[in-house]
Amino acid sequence: MSYKWNHVASLQRPEIKLESLKEDIKEYFKISGWEKKLQNAVYSELSVFPSPSHPAAPPEHLKEPLVYMRKAQGSWEKRILKSLNSMCTELSIPLARKRPVGEQKELLNKWNEMGTDEPDLSLFRPVYAPKDFLEVLINLRNPNYENGDSLSFRTHLGLIQVPLKVKDIPELKEFFVELGLTTGQLGIDDSTQVPPELFENEHVRIGQKVLAEQDSAAAQQYIRQGSPTALRAELWALILNISSQPEDILYYEQLKTNVIQHDLLVDSLIYKDVKLTASNDDYYFVFEDYLYQVLLCFSRDTSVLGHFAYNSASPPKSYIRGKLGLEEYAVFYPPNGVIPFHGFSMYVAPLCFLYHEPSKLYQIFREMYVRFFFRLHSISSHPSGIVSLCLLFETLLQTYLPQLFYHLREIGAQPLRISFKWMVRAFSGYLATDQLLLLWDRILGYNSLEILAVLAAAVFAFRAVNLMEVTSLAAAEAVLADLSTLKVMPLLQIFLFATVT
Amino acid sequence: MINWMSVQTIRNVFSVETGYRLSDDQIVNHFPNHYELTRKDLMVKNIKRYRKELEKEGSPLAEKDENGKYLYLDFVPVTYMLPADYNLFVEEFRKSPSSTWIMKPCGKAQGKGIFLINKLSQIKKWSRDSKTSSFVSQSTKEAYVISLYINNPLLIGGRKFDLRLYVLVSTYRPLRCYMYKLGFCRFCTVKYTPSTSELDNMFVHLTNVAIQKHGEDYNHIHGGKWTVNNLRLYLESTRGKEVTSKLFDEIHWIIVQSLKAVAPVMNNDKHCFECYGYDIIIDDKLKPWLIEVNASPSLTSSTANDRILKYNLINDTLNIAVPNGEIPDCKWNKSPPKEVLGNYEILYDEELAQGDGADRELRSRPGQSLGPKGGRSRDSGRTVLTTWK
């Protein structure tokens, strides 16, 4: 960074004219690359924060404008915290404790192979699983909305019964215009039968140019057509505006020190989750140790609390022992305010294919979480929130595959019961990794999670013939149990652009 | 009729004493002297011989660098036969006394009898002069090979792994071989450490599933295995496309070279085909090393995925060995049509390679389609066009 100070020093030289100062500074920003960095930073903020609202709106509105949603999220949080506290009391384990020096040393030695540790986790249960959360969503109601008892063609036959606005296929086609039939895609037009000169080579060349320019906005636009494998790690970092500065590495090391010094109850929940999910996964079992290194640090990262400004959820509060109710003794628990649930580690796992340096992996995951993943397990009206995604999924099925939808409903196999877990996990652990990464490319490119709902519907459309023949929920689950052979881009393209509606 | 035989049976069938003759409609799944490739000591011997021959001919393939190492044919770790080469080994050992070496019995498989040493005292009894030697030096049963242990393997997630690739050879002269696309990586369950205290811990160092299966952390769902495609995705994402393609090209290269090395001494019986299990280790500079070739690669399965893979492997192998599922006729030209390849890809077809110099049309994208590469030929007098030079 020394050149920066040189330039500042040069501004004090007599050649610098007051009249041209403004232009000179602008010029300086351009040539030093700082203009780009500032642009990227601003772009990043724009992508993350909601657009400015009414000046009189209170901060809760930024989190979630609809009162009934806020209330529902509040009660759900109370339930989770109650469950956590009772587990704590049952097992007589404190929520947090300082580790004795000997234990600290041991953990430091084992930092790179925590997976070999086999603590007794049999008494721990995940605080909640996606299906528990689904039940809450199913019971959501808008008290101001009167459905009327009479069924009409407008009646929504799915599980979600709140009136949120979701896109229909014409609107989705417009939103996802770059996925259209006439635009080249990675995931389709790079298959072995297609000569690379037709699309792939040029696409790679453009990708390299985008990286050279270090332009976040351009990268985001570019990645809508998919990212070449070799460029993906850098492109994602550029879009998320992550650059590994020394202070970032230092910050990660600080978090690591926190892990060494204090033991949290959630650590056991994390261990359990990793052992139950990623360790058994064909693709991700190799990275088990990285998952601990990321998630344990994540729990202690108070900078994550910042995202609660625009998250309908609020961090759980706990009290120092014996000081229940006294606000001076309230702490957020866990320090980052995020209680992991069953499958949480699967948000991190696919990233291990891209980043093998722990602090970079950590930064990328944290940014992905505070931009996207948090929406998948909090109750809100946001178009990318899980409630909207569920409603979008059900509406797409009911509108465009009514026969299938009706049939499944009749046999007691509401489609959302099957697809919910896919969407909550952003399909991690269900798709082959290369396909998952192509899907997540588009999440980044469109800055939206709606593609998850569209893909879920497309999967049902793809297996419709088999699904029409099943007669039970279990049989429907079986038809949709294995998604590992699916190719996501053709499915999406066909569903959006090639199905007769 | 296809006779699927064990190596034991093969020995009997082809042995001079039994006088058994295979009829024209019988084919068998081993070459009579497959051990030229599949015995650790003979494989090394044949490769060394092959390299010397190329050197004598002045072939560009045998080019060496300024340290005397072969540029293109250095793919087997330095290996000596014991007790025959004991003195040569000691000389080499003394050059780098902190190195680790791996002792492998010539005739065993599944990781049996393997151990690591880093001190001469640990292998005293193989010394030819040793009075305590309980060896009959001519006995091939007790023979060992000792190879330089690759102590800088490429690690993924901090773990060591090796590659198991299946290669089908339908004929050695002309050489026609196929690579199974669905090879896999076998990971050790325990974190890799080059520390000397862990030399005895076989779970750290040996990747054979037969051994890993008994480790505490062995997982029966994924079996500690990754597909080669996963490996490719990971390497391309973290290291870039060029170095990954180069690595895979090199892997194909060393397989073909190893087959070429034994082709002259192979009994190219027209009744035979063989599916080998190649074990390859990649070091942290992304250089592949050939560790060994197995004649009877395990066809048992340790996980559900495995079962499917092995089933398809056998299925595809037989489809190539016997055209159209008809009664085999060993006189056929052993050129199966493209459609029956299944998950196999042509790795090298000597006839095609010699046939036209401009055989580029079979190569569509780097690293994915194999095809006969460039003008590689048997006499190796022509310049070789490989993608990584």
PDB file of C-alpha atoms in Angstrom, chain A residues 137-388:
ATOM      1  CA  LEU A 137     -44.278 -21.643   7.587  1.00  0.00           C
ATOM      2  CA  ILE A 138     -47.330 -23.703   6.796  1.00  0.00           C
ATOM      3  CA  ASN A 139     -49.126 -22.092   9.705  1.00  0.00           C
ATOM      4  CA  LEU A 140     -48.301 -18.543   8.709  1.00  0.00           C
ATOM      5  CA  ARG A 141     -51.366 -16.400   8.192  1.00  0.00           C
ATOM      6  CA  ASN A 142     -51.894 -12.787   7.356  1.00  0.00           C
ATOM      7  CA  PRO A 143     -54.568 -11.609   9.796  1.00  0.00           C
ATOM      8  CA  ASN A 144     -55.605  -8.871   7.383  1.00  0.00           C
ATOM      9  CA  TYR A 145     -56.299 -11.233   4.551  1.00  0.00           C
ATOM     10  CA  GLU A 146     -59.593 -12.965   4.158  1.00  0.00           C
ATOM     11  CA  ASN A 147     -59.321 -15.987   1.891  1.00  0.00           C
ATOM     12  CA  GLY A 148     -62.964 -16.769   1.842  1.00  0.00           C
ATOM     13  CA  ASP A 149     -64.052 -20.357   2.203  1.00  0.00           C
ATOM     14  CA  SER A 150     -65.190 -20.818  -1.357  1.00  0.00           C
ATOM     15  CA  LEU A 151     -62.737 -22.482  -3.675  1.00  0.00           C
ATOM     16  CA  SER A 152     -62.112 -20.760  -6.905  1.00  0.00           C
ATOM     17  CA  PHE A 153     -59.556 -21.112  -9.636  1.00  0.00           C
ATOM     18  CA  ARG A 154     -57.521 -18.579  -7.756  1.00  0.00           C
ATOM     19  CA  THR A 155     -57.330 -20.647  -4.616  1.00  0.00           C
ATOM     20  CA  HIS A 156     -53.837 -21.621  -3.808  1.00  0.00           C
ATOM     21  CA  LEU A 157     -53.779 -25.359  -3.204  1.00  0.00           C
ATOM     22  CA  GLY A 158     -50.330 -25.558  -1.744  1.00  0.00           C
ATOM     23  CA  LEU A 159     -49.107 -25.488   1.841  1.00  0.00           C
ATOM     24  CA  ILE A 160     -48.160 -21.834   1.992  1.00  0.00           C
ATOM     25  CA  GLN A 161     -51.169 -19.676   2.651  1.00  0.00           C
ATOM     26  CA  VAL A 162     -49.910 -16.128   2.689  1.00  0.00           C
ATOM     27  CA  PRO A 163     -50.472 -13.684  -0.120  1.00  0.00           C
ATOM     28  CA  LEU A 164     -47.033 -12.657  -1.288  1.00  0.00           C
ATOM     29  CA  LYS A 165     -46.283 -11.463  -4.751  1.00  0.00           C
ATOM     30  CA  VAL A 166     -44.283 -13.963  -6.759  1.00  0.00           C
ATOM     31  CA  LYS A 167     -43.186 -13.886 -10.371  1.00  0.00           C
ATOM     32  CA  ASP A 168     -44.914 -15.902 -13.033  1.00  0.00           C
ATOM     33  CA  ILE A 169     -43.143 -17.497 -15.982  1.00  0.00           C
ATOM     34  CA  PRO A 170     -43.301 -14.484 -18.305  1.00  0.00           C
ATOM     35  CA  GLU A 171     -41.794 -12.352 -15.547  1.00  0.00           C
ATOM     36  CA  LEU A 172     -39.181 -15.000 -14.797  1.00  0.00           C
ATOM     37  CA  LYS A 173     -38.266 -15.182 -18.457  1.00  0.00           C
ATOM     38  CA  GLU A 174     -37.610 -11.477 -18.381  1.00  0.00           C
ATOM     39  CA  PHE A 175     -35.709 -11.619 -15.124  1.00  0.00           C
ATOM     40  CA  PHE A 176     -33.580 -14.541 -16.251  1.00  0.00           C
ATOM     41  CA  VAL A 177     -33.259 -13.402 -19.824  1.00  0.00           C
ATOM     42  CA  GLU A 178     -29.616 -14.479 -20.088  1.00  0.00           C
ATOM     43  CA  LEU A 179     -30.658 -18.094 -19.521  1.00  0.00           C
ATOM     44  CA  GLY A 180     -32.658 -18.040 -22.754  1.00  0.00           C
ATOM     45  CA  LEU A 181     -32.313 -20.486 -25.597  1.00  0.00           C
ATOM     46  CA  THR A 182     -30.362 -18.167 -27.826  1.00  0.00           C
ATOM     47  CA  THR A 183     -27.722 -17.221 -25.258  1.00  0.00           C
ATOM     48  CA  GLY A 184     -24.676 -19.371 -24.662  1.00  0.00           C
ATOM     49  CA  GLN A 185     -24.514 -21.063 -21.259  1.00  0.00           C
ATOM     50  CA  LEU A 186     -21.930 -22.939 -19.319  1.00  0.00           C
ATOM     51  CA  GLY A 187     -23.606 -26.095 -18.231  1.00  0.00           C
ATOM     52  CA  ILE A 188     -25.056 -26.571 -21.707  1.00  0.00           C
ATOM     53  CA  ASP A 189     -22.902 -25.128 -24.446  1.00  0.00           C
ATOM     54  CA  ASP A 190     -19.649 -26.453 -23.042  1.00  0.00           C
ATOM     55  CA  SER A 191     -20.560 -30.106 -23.240  1.00  0.00           C
ATOM     56  CA  THR A 192     -18.180 -32.358 -25.126  1.00  0.00           C
ATOM     57  CA  GLN A 193     -20.291 -32.533 -28.259  1.00  0.00           C
ATOM     58  CA  VAL A 194     -20.210 -28.779 -28.766  1.00  0.00           C
ATOM     59  CA  PRO A 195     -17.064 -27.410 -30.404  1.00  0.00           C
ATOM     60  CA  PRO A 196     -15.470 -24.928 -27.988  1.00  0.00           C
ATOM     61  CA  GLU A 197     -15.096 -22.332 -30.725  1.00  0.00           C
ATOM     62  CA  LEU A 198     -18.839 -21.795 -30.754  1.00  0.00           C
ATOM     63  CA  PHE A 199     -19.105 -20.340 -27.277  1.00  0.00           C
ATOM     64  CA  GLU A 200     -16.787 -21.633 -24.607  1.00  0.00           C
ATOM     65  CA  ASN A 201     -13.489 -20.187 -25.787  1.00  0.00           C
ATOM     66  CA  GLU A 202     -14.862 -16.688 -26.209  1.00  0.00           C
ATOM     67  CA  HIS A 203     -16.655 -16.885 -22.877  1.00  0.00           C
ATOM     68  CA  VAL A 204     -13.441 -17.839 -21.128  1.00  0.00           C
ATOM     69  CA  ARG A 205     -11.629 -14.994 -22.814  1.00  0.00           C
ATOM     70  CA  ILE A 206     -14.230 -12.509 -21.648  1.00  0.00           C
ATOM     71  CA  GLY A 207     -14.036 -13.940 -18.146  1.00  0.00           C
ATOM     72  CA  GLN A 208     -10.308 -13.356 -18.041  1.00  0.00           C
ATOM     73  CA  LYS A 209     -10.834  -9.809 -19.219  1.00  0.00           C
ATOM     74  CA  VAL A 210     -13.437  -9.189 -16.510  1.00  0.00           C
ATOM     75  CA  LEU A 211     -10.996 -10.444 -13.898  1.00  0.00           C
ATOM     76  CA  ALA A 212      -8.238  -8.249 -15.277  1.00  0.00           C
ATOM     77  CA  GLU A 213     -10.512  -5.222 -15.018  1.00  0.00           C
ATOM     78  CA  GLN A 214     -11.511  -6.184 -11.459  1.00  0.00           C
ATOM     79  CA  ASP A 215     -15.021  -4.912 -12.033  1.00  0.00           C
ATOM     80  CA  SER A 216     -17.639  -6.398  -9.656  1.00  0.00           C
ATOM     81  CA  ALA A 217     -20.648  -5.292 -11.628  1.00  0.00           C
ATOM     82  CA  ALA A 218     -19.269  -6.662 -14.879  1.00  0.00           C
ATOM     83  CA  ALA A 219     -18.410  -9.930 -13.148  1.00  0.00           C
ATOM     84  CA  GLN A 220     -21.918 -10.239 -11.838  1.00  0.00           C
ATOM     85  CA  GLN A 221     -23.335  -9.719 -15.304  1.00  0.00           C
ATOM     86  CA  TYR A 222     -20.843 -12.124 -16.847  1.00  0.00           C
ATOM     87  CA  ILE A 223     -21.493 -14.943 -14.439  1.00  0.00           C
ATOM     88  CA  ARG A 224     -25.152 -15.171 -15.424  1.00  0.00           C
ATOM     89  CA  GLN A 225     -23.934 -17.350 -18.245  1.00  0.00           C
ATOM     90  CA  GLY A 226     -21.917 -19.460 -15.878  1.00  0.00           C
ATOM     91  CA  SER A 227     -18.314 -19.377 -14.788  1.00  0.00           C
ATOM     92  CA  PRO A 228     -15.449 -21.412 -16.252  1.00  0.00           C
ATOM     93  CA  THR A 229     -14.138 -23.747 -13.529  1.00  0.00           C
ATOM     94  CA  ALA A 230     -10.689 -22.208 -13.498  1.00  0.00           C
ATOM     95  CA  LEU A 231     -12.009 -18.668 -13.033  1.00  0.00           C
ATOM     96  CA  ARG A 232     -14.788 -19.328 -10.594  1.00  0.00           C
ATOM     97  CA  ALA A 233     -12.911 -18.835  -7.331  1.00  0.00           C
ATOM     98  CA  GLU A 234     -11.672 -15.420  -8.407  1.00  0.00           C
ATOM     99  CA  LEU A 235     -14.961 -14.361  -9.943  1.00  0.00           C
ATOM    100  CA  TRP A 236     -16.932 -15.160  -6.829  1.00  0.00           C
ATOM    101  CA  ALA A 237     -14.419 -13.273  -4.722  1.00  0.00           C
ATOM    102  CA  LEU A 238     -14.725 -10.291  -7.057  1.00  0.00           C
ATOM    103  CA  ILE A 239     -18.519 -10.312  -7.000  1.00  0.00           C
ATOM    104  CA  LEU A 240     -18.606 -10.665  -3.223  1.00  0.00           C
ATOM    105  CA  ASN A 241     -15.934  -7.981  -3.015  1.00  0.00           C
ATOM    106  CA  ILE A 242     -13.587 -10.179  -1.020  1.00  0.00           C
ATOM    107  CA  SER A 243      -9.881  -9.608  -1.214  1.00  0.00           C
ATOM    108  CA  SER A 244      -7.641 -11.279   1.300  1.00  0.00           C
ATOM    109  CA  GLN A 245      -5.960  -8.357   2.991  1.00  0.00           C
ATOM    110  CA  PRO A 246      -3.561  -8.857   5.878  1.00  0.00           C
ATOM    111  CA  GLU A 247      -6.186  -7.466   8.227  1.00  0.00           C
ATOM    112  CA  ASP A 248      -8.650 -10.135   7.078  1.00  0.00           C
ATOM    113  CA  ILE A 249      -6.183 -12.896   7.786  1.00  0.00           C
ATOM    114  CA  LEU A 250      -5.460 -11.336  11.152  1.00  0.00           C
ATOM    115  CA  TYR A 251      -9.150 -11.190  11.911  1.00  0.00           C
ATOM    116  CA  TYR A 252      -9.535 -14.853  11.120  1.00  0.00           C
ATOM    117  CA  GLU A 253      -6.610 -15.715  13.355  1.00  0.00           C
ATOM    118  CA  GLN A 254      -8.265 -13.726  16.120  1.00  0.00           C
ATOM    119  CA  LEU A 255     -11.429 -15.765  15.706  1.00  0.00           C
ATOM    120  CA  LYS A 256      -9.366 -18.913  15.841  1.00  0.00           C
ATOM    121  CA  THR A 257      -7.905 -17.739  19.136  1.00  0.00           C
ATOM    122  CA  ASN A 258     -11.422 -17.221  20.456  1.00  0.00           C
ATOM    123  CA  VAL A 259     -12.244 -20.792  19.539  1.00  0.00           C
ATOM    124  CA  ILE A 260      -9.178 -22.082  21.331  1.00  0.00           C
ATOM    125  CA  GLN A 261      -9.913 -20.108  24.459  1.00  0.00           C
ATOM    126  CA  HIS A 262     -13.633 -20.669  24.848  1.00  0.00           C
ATOM    127  CA  ASP A 263     -15.879 -23.617  24.295  1.00  0.00           C
ATOM    128  CA  LEU A 264     -19.441 -22.962  23.213  1.00  0.00           C
ATOM    129  CA  LEU A 265     -22.394 -25.307  23.349  1.00  0.00           C
ATOM    130  CA  VAL A 266     -23.068 -24.580  19.690  1.00  0.00           C
ATOM    131  CA  ASP A 267     -19.677 -26.106  18.924  1.00  0.00           C
ATOM    132  CA  SER A 268     -21.116 -29.493  19.767  1.00  0.00           C
ATOM    133  CA  LEU A 269     -24.074 -28.781  17.543  1.00  0.00           C
ATOM    134  CA  ILE A 270     -21.694 -27.941  14.734  1.00  0.00           C
ATOM    135  CA  TYR A 271     -19.691 -31.111  15.267  1.00  0.00           C
ATOM    136  CA  LYS A 272     -22.834 -33.147  15.244  1.00  0.00           C
ATOM    137  CA  ASP A 273     -24.107 -31.510  12.102  1.00  0.00           C
ATOM    138  CA  VAL A 274     -20.865 -32.054  10.221  1.00  0.00           C
ATOM    139  CA  LYS A 275     -20.700 -35.678  11.320  1.00  0.00           C
ATOM    140  CA  LEU A 276     -24.277 -36.279  10.244  1.00  0.00           C
ATOM    141  CA  THR A 277     -24.158 -34.504   6.902  1.00  0.00           C
ATOM    142  CA  ALA A 278     -20.890 -33.539   5.241  1.00  0.00           C
ATOM    143  CA  SER A 279     -18.888 -36.479   6.573  1.00  0.00           C
ATOM    144  CA  ASN A 280     -21.210 -38.854   4.799  1.00  0.00           C
ATOM    145  CA  ASP A 281     -21.295 -36.981   1.548  1.00  0.00           C
ATOM    146  CA  ASP A 282     -19.552 -38.461  -1.469  1.00  0.00           C
ATOM    147  CA  TYR A 283     -18.097 -35.127  -2.467  1.00  0.00           C
ATOM    148  CA  TYR A 284     -17.493 -33.268   0.758  1.00  0.00           C
ATOM    149  CA  PHE A 285     -16.239 -35.841   3.222  1.00  0.00           C
ATOM    150  CA  VAL A 286     -12.688 -34.908   2.278  1.00  0.00           C
ATOM    151  CA  PHE A 287     -13.100 -31.402   3.663  1.00  0.00           C
ATOM    152  CA  GLU A 288     -14.489 -32.278   7.063  1.00  0.00           C
ATOM    153  CA  ASP A 289     -11.700 -30.522   8.928  1.00  0.00           C
ATOM    154  CA  TYR A 290     -12.089 -27.310   6.955  1.00  0.00           C
ATOM    155  CA  LEU A 291     -15.745 -27.214   7.926  1.00  0.00           C
ATOM    156  CA  TYR A 292     -14.901 -27.135  11.617  1.00  0.00           C
ATOM    157  CA  GLN A 293     -12.292 -24.482  11.028  1.00  0.00           C
ATOM    158  CA  VAL A 294     -14.844 -22.278   9.313  1.00  0.00           C
ATOM    159  CA  LEU A 295     -17.964 -22.893  11.357  1.00  0.00           C
ATOM    160  CA  LEU A 296     -16.416 -22.708  14.793  1.00  0.00           C
ATOM    161  CA  CYS A 297     -14.899 -19.350  13.905  1.00  0.00           C
ATOM    162  CA  PHE A 298     -18.142 -18.228  12.333  1.00  0.00           C
ATOM    163  CA  SER A 299     -20.027 -18.699  15.595  1.00  0.00           C
ATOM    164  CA  ARG A 300     -17.708 -16.297  17.323  1.00  0.00           C
ATOM    165  CA  ASP A 301     -17.690 -13.596  14.678  1.00  0.00           C
ATOM    166  CA  THR A 302     -19.536 -10.593  16.050  1.00  0.00           C
ATOM    167  CA  SER A 303     -19.221  -8.727  12.747  1.00  0.00           C
ATOM    168  CA  VAL A 304     -21.968 -11.027  11.498  1.00  0.00           C
ATOM    169  CA  LEU A 305     -24.352  -9.237  13.876  1.00  0.00           C
ATOM    170  CA  GLY A 306     -24.375  -6.397  11.348  1.00  0.00           C
ATOM    171  CA  HIS A 307     -26.574  -8.351   8.949  1.00  0.00           C
ATOM    172  CA  PHE A 308     -29.435  -8.412  11.425  1.00  0.00           C
ATOM    173  CA  ALA A 309     -30.174  -4.850  10.344  1.00  0.00           C
ATOM    174  CA  TYR A 310     -31.764  -6.253   7.210  1.00  0.00           C
ATOM    175  CA  ASN A 311     -32.583  -9.758   8.409  1.00  0.00           C
ATOM    176  CA  SER A 312     -36.048 -10.288   9.841  1.00  0.00           C
ATOM    177  CA  ALA A 313     -34.414 -12.438  12.498  1.00  0.00           C
ATOM    178  CA  SER A 314     -32.776 -11.060  15.599  1.00  0.00           C
ATOM    179  CA  PRO A 315     -29.859 -12.534  17.480  1.00  0.00           C
ATOM    180  CA  PRO A 316     -30.875 -14.580  20.521  1.00  0.00           C
ATOM    181  CA  LYS A 317     -30.071 -12.968  23.788  1.00  0.00           C
ATOM    182  CA  SER A 318     -28.792 -14.825  26.752  1.00  0.00           C
ATOM    183  CA  TYR A 319     -27.879 -13.730  30.219  1.00  0.00           C
ATOM    184  CA  ILE A 320     -24.840 -14.261  32.359  1.00  0.00           C
ATOM    185  CA  ARG A 321     -25.576 -16.981  34.882  1.00  0.00           C
ATOM    186  CA  GLY A 322     -27.721 -15.721  37.696  1.00  0.00           C
ATOM    187  CA  LYS A 323     -28.501 -12.411  36.032  1.00  0.00           C
ATOM    188  CA  LEU A 324     -31.547 -13.386  34.033  1.00  0.00           C
ATOM    189  CA  GLY A 325     -33.450 -10.365  32.777  1.00  0.00           C
ATOM    190  CA  LEU A 326     -30.802  -7.834  33.650  1.00  0.00           C
ATOM    191  CA  GLU A 327     -30.003  -6.042  30.429  1.00  0.00           C
ATOM    192  CA  GLU A 328     -26.488  -5.114  31.508  1.00  0.00           C
ATOM    193  CA  TYR A 329     -25.710  -8.798  31.632  1.00  0.00           C
ATOM    194  CA  ALA A 330     -27.255  -9.686  28.302  1.00  0.00           C
ATOM    195  CA  VAL A 331     -25.082 -11.173  25.620  1.00  0.00           C
ATOM    196  CA  PHE A 332     -25.842 -12.394  22.180  1.00  0.00           C
ATOM    197  CA  TYR A 333     -25.600 -16.117  21.953  1.00  0.00           C
ATOM    198  CA  PRO A 334     -23.859 -17.430  20.040  1.00  0.00           C
ATOM    199  CA  PRO A 335     -21.680 -14.343  19.537  1.00  0.00           C
ATOM    200  CA  ASN A 336     -22.630 -14.163  15.873  1.00  0.00           C
ATOM    201  CA  GLY A 337     -26.324 -14.554  16.637  1.00  0.00           C
ATOM    202  CA  VAL A 338     -26.795 -17.538  14.308  1.00  0.00           C
ATOM    203  CA  ILE A 339     -27.921 -20.848  15.760  1.00  0.00           C
ATOM    204  CA  PRO A 340     -27.013 -23.674  13.411  1.00  0.00           C
ATOM    205  CA  PHE A 341     -29.629 -26.201  12.403  1.00  0.00           C
ATOM    206  CA  HIS A 342     -29.438 -29.631  10.837  1.00  0.00           C
ATOM    207  CA  GLY A 343     -27.698 -29.273   7.480  1.00  0.00           C
ATOM    208  CA  PHE A 344     -26.122 -25.886   8.145  1.00  0.00           C
ATOM    209  CA  SER A 345     -22.619 -27.116   7.378  1.00  0.00           C
ATOM    210  CA  MET A 346     -23.705 -27.899   3.852  1.00  0.00           C
ATOM    211  CA  TYR A 347     -23.638 -24.180   3.071  1.00  0.00           C
ATOM    212  CA  VAL A 348     -19.882 -24.253   3.521  1.00  0.00           C
ATOM    213  CA  ALA A 349     -19.026 -27.600   2.000  1.00  0.00           C
ATOM    214  CA  PRO A 350     -19.231 -26.756  -1.729  1.00  0.00           C
ATOM    215  CA  LEU A 351     -16.975 -23.744  -1.200  1.00  0.00           C
ATOM    216  CA  CYS A 352     -14.161 -26.100  -0.213  1.00  0.00           C
ATOM    217  CA  PHE A 353     -13.888 -27.058  -3.855  1.00  0.00           C
ATOM    218  CA  LEU A 354     -12.890 -23.509  -4.653  1.00  0.00           C
ATOM    219  CA  TYR A 355     -10.852 -22.201  -1.746  1.00  0.00           C
ATOM    220  CA  HIS A 356      -8.282 -24.157   0.177  1.00  0.00           C
ATOM    221  CA  GLU A 357      -6.887 -21.320   2.221  1.00  0.00           C
ATOM    222  CA  PRO A 358      -8.889 -21.229   5.470  1.00  0.00           C
ATOM    223  CA  SER A 359      -9.161 -17.473   5.943  1.00  0.00           C
ATOM    224  CA  LYS A 360     -10.260 -16.907   2.337  1.00  0.00           C
ATOM    225  CA  LEU A 361     -12.715 -19.789   2.569  1.00  0.00           C
ATOM    226  CA  TYR A 362     -14.014 -18.231   5.743  1.00  0.00           C
ATOM    227  CA  GLN A 363     -14.502 -14.790   4.244  1.00  0.00           C
ATOM    228  CA  ILE A 364     -16.299 -16.103   1.202  1.00  0.00           C
ATOM    229  CA  PHE A 365     -18.639 -18.204   3.305  1.00  0.00           C
ATOM    230  CA  ARG A 366     -19.408 -15.360   5.670  1.00  0.00           C
ATOM    231  CA  GLU A 367     -20.256 -13.042   2.803  1.00  0.00           C
ATOM    232  CA  MET A 368     -22.402 -15.698   1.112  1.00  0.00           C
ATOM    233  CA  TYR A 369     -24.233 -16.154   4.393  1.00  0.00           C
ATOM    234  CA  VAL A 370     -24.967 -12.499   5.069  1.00  0.00           C
ATOM    235  CA  ARG A 371     -26.024 -11.940   1.465  1.00  0.00           C
ATOM    236  CA  PHE A 372     -28.008 -15.041   0.677  1.00  0.00           C
ATOM    237  CA  PHE A 373     -28.132 -17.995   2.987  1.00  0.00           C
ATOM    238  CA  PHE A 374     -29.680 -16.232   5.976  1.00  0.00           C
ATOM    239  CA  ARG A 375     -32.841 -15.732   3.925  1.00  0.00           C
ATOM    240  CA  LEU A 376     -33.343 -19.466   3.702  1.00  0.00           C
ATOM    241  CA  HIS A 377     -34.115 -19.904   7.380  1.00  0.00           C
ATOM    242  CA  SER A 378     -35.806 -16.714   8.501  1.00  0.00           C
ATOM    243  CA  ILE A 379     -39.434 -15.739   8.078  1.00  0.00           C
ATOM    244  CA  SER A 380     -39.785 -12.675   5.881  1.00  0.00           C
ATOM    245  CA  SER A 381     -41.655 -11.255   2.912  1.00  0.00           C
ATOM    246  CA  HIS A 382     -38.501 -10.663   0.880  1.00  0.00           C
ATOM    247  CA  PRO A 383     -38.711 -12.058  -2.670  1.00  0.00           C
ATOM    248  CA  SER A 384     -35.643 -14.195  -1.957  1.00  0.00           C
ATOM    249  CA  GLY A 385     -36.872 -15.238   1.472  1.00  0.00           C
ATOM    250  CA  ILE A 386     -37.790 -18.851   2.002  1.00  0.00           C
ATOM    251  CA  VAL A 387     -41.512 -18.064   2.295  1.00  0.00           C
ATOM    252  CA  SER A 388     -41.577 -16.416  -1.122  1.00  0.00           C
TER     253      SER A 388
END
